[in-house]
Amino acid sequence: MEILDNNGNPIPQQESKRILAGIMGILFGYFAIHKFILGYTKEGIIQIVANICTCGLATIIPFIEGIIYLSKSDQEFIATYQNNHKGWF
């Protein structure tokens, strides 16, 4: 199955980071490792600051993101998070 970008152009095949990012989001969400794996440096720093400011309550966000990542197919994950760079949820 060919993956298309927002303009309908074919996107070269790439390896999905879905499982790695999902597990890291669930297990190590406090450190925002899943954001850095996907190349979202700004969002990763925001997540770390939010976790520090809320004494860890903001770790629910990466936990939910990890579940969302794992519930998507590889093609859907690549199109949404690796190609279109959707930073949150």
Backbone as a chain_set.jsonl record, in Angstrom:
{"seq": "MEILDNNGNPIPQQESKRILAGIMGILFGYFAIHKFILGYTKEGIIQIVANICTCGLATIIPFIEGIIYLSKSDQEFIATYQNNHKGWF", "coords": {"N": [[0.838, -1.176, 0.0], [0.617, 2.15, -0.892], [1.75, 5.103, 0.646], [0.493, 8.347, 1.009], [1.186, 11.878, 1.031], [-0.15, 15.003, 2.363], [-0.652, 16.382, 0.019], [-1.143, 14.471, -1.832], [1.046, 13.239, -2.926], [3.311, 10.508, -3.352], [4.926, 8.996, -0.538], [8.169, 8.071, 0.436], [8.956, 4.717, 1.543], [9.295, 4.036, 5.017], [10.607, 3.068, 8.208], [8.46, 2.163, 10.844], [8.104, 3.797, 13.933], [6.374, 3.197, 15.854], [5.877, 1.133, 17.875], [8.133, 1.319, 19.58], [7.976, 4.081, 20.35], [5.433, 4.076, 21.533], [5.682, 2.266, 23.725], [7.729, 3.543, 25.176], [6.405, 5.928, 25.768], [4.421, 5.025, 27.515], [5.884, 3.743, 29.604], [8.092, 5.449, 30.28], [7.172, 8.092, 30.303], [7.475, 10.395, 31.83], [9.973, 11.422, 31.228], [9.701, 12.126, 28.606], [10.666, 10.639, 26.463], [9.518, 9.389, 24.271], [8.713, 11.506, 22.641], [11.15, 12.595, 21.795], [12.161, 10.436, 20.371], [10.525, 10.487, 18.15], [11.349, 12.82, 17.04], [10.396, 15.221, 17.986], [11.446, 17.696, 19.414], [10.83, 20.225, 20.62], [8.229, 19.73, 21.662], [8.908, 17.668, 23.389], [10.507, 18.952, 25.318], [8.619, 20.736, 26.345], [6.876, 18.856, 27.476], [8.504, 17.733, 29.491], [8.933, 20.001, 31.134], [6.274, 20.518, 31.873], [5.75, 18.191, 33.336], [7.511, 18.537, 35.49], [6.536, 20.933, 36.608], [3.987, 20.17, 37.423], [4.435, 18.283, 39.297], [4.591, 15.684, 38.327], [1.999, 15.001, 37.567], [1.29, 15.529, 34.945], [2.153, 13.375, 33.535], [0.197, 11.74, 32.663], [-0.48, 12.457, 30.122], [1.622, 11.523, 28.241], [1.208, 8.806, 28.76], [-1.386, 8.313, 27.776], [-0.886, 9.056, 25.109], [0.94, 7.04, 24.409], [-0.725, 4.784, 24.438], [-2.469, 5.496, 22.373], [-0.648, 5.561, 20.211], [0.059, 2.837, 20.057], [-2.357, 1.731, 19.339], [-2.81, 2.37, 16.724], [-2.389, 1.546, 13.212], [0.66, 0.608, 11.477], [0.952, 2.044, 9.037], [-0.882, 4.142, 9.379], [0.199, 5.378, 11.639], [2.751, 6.194, 10.711], [1.985, 7.993, 8.682], [0.598, 9.937, 10.208], [2.23, 10.729, 12.484], [4.993, 10.553, 11.85], [5.329, 11.577, 9.252], [3.51, 13.773, 8.916], [3.947, 15.106, 11.244], [2.397, 15.414, 13.725], [2.25, 16.754, 16.748], [0.945, 16.454, 19.255], [-1.278, 14.218, 20.793]], "CA": [[0.0, 0.0, 0.0], [1.403, 3.371, -1.026], [1.361, 6.156, 1.579], [0.478, 9.65, 0.354], [1.202, 13.025, 1.926], [-1.35, 15.84, 2.285], [-0.842, 16.841, -1.356], [-1.372, 13.323, -2.685], [2.307, 12.737, -3.46], [3.77, 9.314, -2.631], [5.981, 9.174, 0.451], [9.033, 6.887, 0.451], [8.779, 3.798, 2.664], [10.156, 4.234, 6.163], [10.329, 2.168, 9.315], [7.577, 2.716, 11.852], [8.623, 3.916, 15.29], [5.152, 3.095, 16.641], [5.987, 0.298, 19.07], [9.129, 1.916, 20.459], [7.44, 5.32, 20.908], [4.305, 3.733, 22.393], [6.17, 1.681, 24.981], [8.447, 4.592, 25.91], [5.404, 6.859, 26.289], [3.738, 4.408, 28.657], [6.794, 3.419, 30.702], [9.001, 6.533, 30.642], [6.545, 9.334, 29.866], [7.971, 11.537, 32.6], [11.159, 11.944, 30.565], [9.302, 12.489, 27.238], [11.528, 9.939, 25.512], [8.755, 9.104, 23.051], [8.725, 12.709, 21.799], [12.476, 12.719, 21.194], [12.27, 9.35, 19.392], [9.814, 10.919, 16.944], [11.959, 14.049, 16.538], [9.645, 16.377, 18.474], [12.258, 18.255, 20.494], [10.086, 21.285, 21.316], [7.165, 19.098, 22.433], [9.552, 16.914, 24.458], [10.907, 19.899, 26.363], [7.366, 21.189, 26.966], [6.381, 17.758, 28.307], [9.359, 17.636, 30.678], [8.629, 21.155, 31.987], [4.932, 20.288, 32.424], [5.863, 17.157, 34.362], [8.17, 19.122, 36.658], [5.639, 21.933, 37.203], [2.799, 19.528, 38.01], [4.927, 17.202, 40.178], [4.358, 14.387, 37.701], [0.604, 14.764, 37.155], [1.197, 15.633, 33.492], [2.579, 12.123, 32.896], [-0.981, 11.086, 32.082], [-0.478, 12.775, 28.684], [2.38, 10.523, 27.476], [0.59, 7.495, 28.936], [-2.475, 8.262, 26.798], [-0.275, 9.059, 23.781], [1.491, 5.709, 24.174], [-1.84, 3.899, 24.09], [-2.927, 5.898, 21.037], [0.357, 5.105, 19.253], [-0.011, 1.38, 19.913], [-3.649, 1.334, 18.775], [-2.831, 2.689, 15.293], [-1.622, 0.669, 12.322], [1.94, 1.202, 11.105], [0.748, 3.037, 7.976], [-1.57, 5.289, 9.964], [1.155, 6.027, 12.53], [3.767, 6.867, 9.888], [1.361, 9.14, 8.021], [0.201, 10.958, 11.178], [3.245, 11.219, 13.418], [6.334, 10.641, 11.29], [5.339, 12.405, 8.049], [2.783, 15.03, 9.109], [4.456, 15.691, 12.482], [1.365, 15.803, 14.672], [2.99, 16.747, 18.0], [0.165, 16.096, 20.453], [-2.397, 13.281, 20.62]], "C": [[0.887, 1.245, 0.0], [0.858, 4.433, -0.079], [1.517, 7.489, 0.869], [0.544, 10.758, 1.389], [-0.072, 13.842, 1.734], [-1.659, 16.318, 0.871], [-1.085, 15.703, -2.332], [-0.126, 12.755, -3.324], [2.749, 11.504, -2.677], [4.942, 9.635, -1.706], [6.841, 7.925, 0.447], [8.787, 6.031, 1.692], [9.752, 4.14, 3.782], [9.711, 3.315, 7.289], [9.452, 2.873, 10.345], [8.26, 2.715, 13.214], [7.491, 3.746, 16.301], [5.343, 2.327, 17.94], [6.975, 0.9, 20.063], [8.583, 3.179, 21.127], [6.282, 5.036, 21.861], [4.749, 3.188, 23.736], [6.91, 2.72, 25.814], [7.479, 5.623, 26.494], [4.709, 6.318, 27.521], [4.692, 4.242, 29.842], [7.636, 4.596, 31.192], [8.47, 7.893, 30.202], [7.051, 10.564, 30.586], [9.151, 12.206, 31.904], [10.912, 12.32, 29.105], [10.168, 11.824, 26.176], [10.799, 9.687, 24.195], [8.726, 10.302, 22.102], [10.063, 12.853, 21.076], [12.717, 11.626, 20.155], [11.639, 9.766, 18.067], [10.377, 12.222, 16.362], [11.24, 15.312, 16.964], [10.366, 16.991, 19.67], [11.489, 19.298, 21.295], [8.991, 20.684, 22.196], [7.729, 18.286, 23.599], [9.947, 17.804, 25.622], [9.674, 20.425, 27.087], [6.822, 20.112, 27.9], [7.192, 17.621, 29.591], [9.058, 18.776, 31.653], [7.25, 20.981, 32.634], [4.968, 19.234, 33.524], [6.498, 17.703, 35.632], [7.222, 20.079, 37.38], [4.427, 21.315, 37.884], [3.164, 18.38, 38.942], [4.554, 15.825, 39.637], [2.934, 14.118, 37.252], [0.439, 14.795, 35.636], [1.666, 14.361, 32.789], [1.406, 11.331, 32.361], [-1.013, 11.322, 30.569], [0.346, 11.764, 27.894], [1.827, 9.111, 27.625], [-0.532, 7.311, 27.913], [-1.916, 8.238, 25.378], [0.303, 7.691, 23.444], [0.416, 4.715, 23.772], [-2.364, 4.217, 22.69], [-1.949, 5.403, 19.972], [0.213, 3.611, 18.991], [-1.32, 0.909, 19.286], [-3.753, 1.625, 17.275], [-2.065, 1.637, 14.493], [-0.306, 1.374, 11.982], [1.765, 2.297, 10.062], [0.107, 4.313, 8.529], [-0.613, 6.083, 10.864], [2.195, 6.813, 11.74], [3.18, 8.118, 9.249], [1.074, 10.268, 9.009], [1.365, 11.56, 11.929], [4.641, 11.365, 12.82], [6.377, 11.547, 10.062], [4.67, 13.759, 8.279], [3.132, 15.734, 10.418], [3.362, 16.253, 13.387], [1.962, 15.659, 16.072], [2.235, 16.267, 19.214], [-1.046, 15.271, 20.055], [-2.598, 12.972, 19.15]], "O": [[1.804, 1.359, 0.813], [-0.353, 4.641, -0.007], [2.527, 7.744, 0.213], [0.026, 10.611, 2.496], [-0.977, 13.416, 1.016], [-2.81, 16.626, 0.561], [-1.221, 15.937, -3.533], [-0.219, 11.875, -4.181], [2.578, 11.458, -1.458], [5.823, 10.428, -2.038], [6.305, 6.817, 0.454], [8.453, 6.548, 2.758], [10.903, 4.494, 3.523], [8.573, 2.847, 7.312], [9.678, 4.037, 10.674], [8.913, 1.742, 13.593], [7.636, 4.11, 17.468], [5.0, 2.835, 19.008], [6.684, 0.982, 21.256], [8.712, 3.336, 22.341], [6.164, 5.693, 22.895], [4.24, 3.608, 24.775], [6.737, 2.772, 27.032], [7.705, 6.134, 27.591], [4.437, 7.06, 28.465], [4.331, 4.572, 30.972], [7.871, 4.727, 32.394], [9.242, 8.752, 29.775], [7.058, 11.658, 30.022], [9.31, 13.424, 31.984], [11.831, 12.788, 28.433], [10.378, 12.39, 25.103], [11.402, 9.764, 23.124], [8.717, 10.123, 20.884], [10.105, 13.19, 19.893], [13.406, 11.862, 19.162], [12.15, 9.441, 16.996], [9.929, 12.673, 15.308], [11.447, 16.37, 16.37], [9.937, 16.82, 20.811], [11.497, 19.259, 22.525], [8.838, 21.083, 23.351], [7.119, 18.215, 24.666], [9.743, 17.446, 26.782], [9.681, 20.546, 28.312], [6.357, 20.422, 28.997], [6.624, 17.414, 30.664], [8.941, 18.549, 32.858], [7.084, 21.269, 33.819], [4.285, 19.375, 34.538], [6.068, 17.364, 36.734], [7.113, 20.048, 38.606], [3.895, 21.891, 38.833], [2.301, 17.594, 39.333], [4.24, 14.912, 40.402], [2.68, 13.097, 36.613], [-0.463, 14.151, 35.101], [1.586, 14.277, 31.564], [1.607, 10.336, 31.665], [-1.514, 10.483, 29.82], [-0.179, 11.184, 26.944], [1.963, 8.298, 26.71], [-0.615, 6.271, 27.259], [-2.407, 7.491, 24.532], [0.172, 7.229, 22.31], [0.62, 3.899, 22.873], [-2.667, 3.31, 21.915], [-2.373, 4.882, 18.941], [0.241, 3.17, 17.842], [-1.385, -0.201, 18.757], [-4.693, 1.167, 16.625], [-1.207, 0.933, 15.026], [-0.173, 2.582, 12.173], [2.363, 3.366, 10.183], [0.513, 5.422, 8.183], [-0.619, 7.314, 10.848], [2.484, 7.966, 12.062], [3.802, 9.18, 9.27], [1.284, 11.437, 8.684], [1.483, 12.783, 12.005], [5.4, 12.232, 13.253], [7.381, 12.227, 9.848], [5.212, 14.788, 7.875], [2.66, 16.842, 10.67], [3.398, 17.423, 13.768], [2.161, 14.536, 16.536], [2.843, 15.715, 20.131], [-1.746, 15.593, 19.095], [-3.492, 12.203, 18.797]]}, "num_chains": 1, "name": "protein.A"}
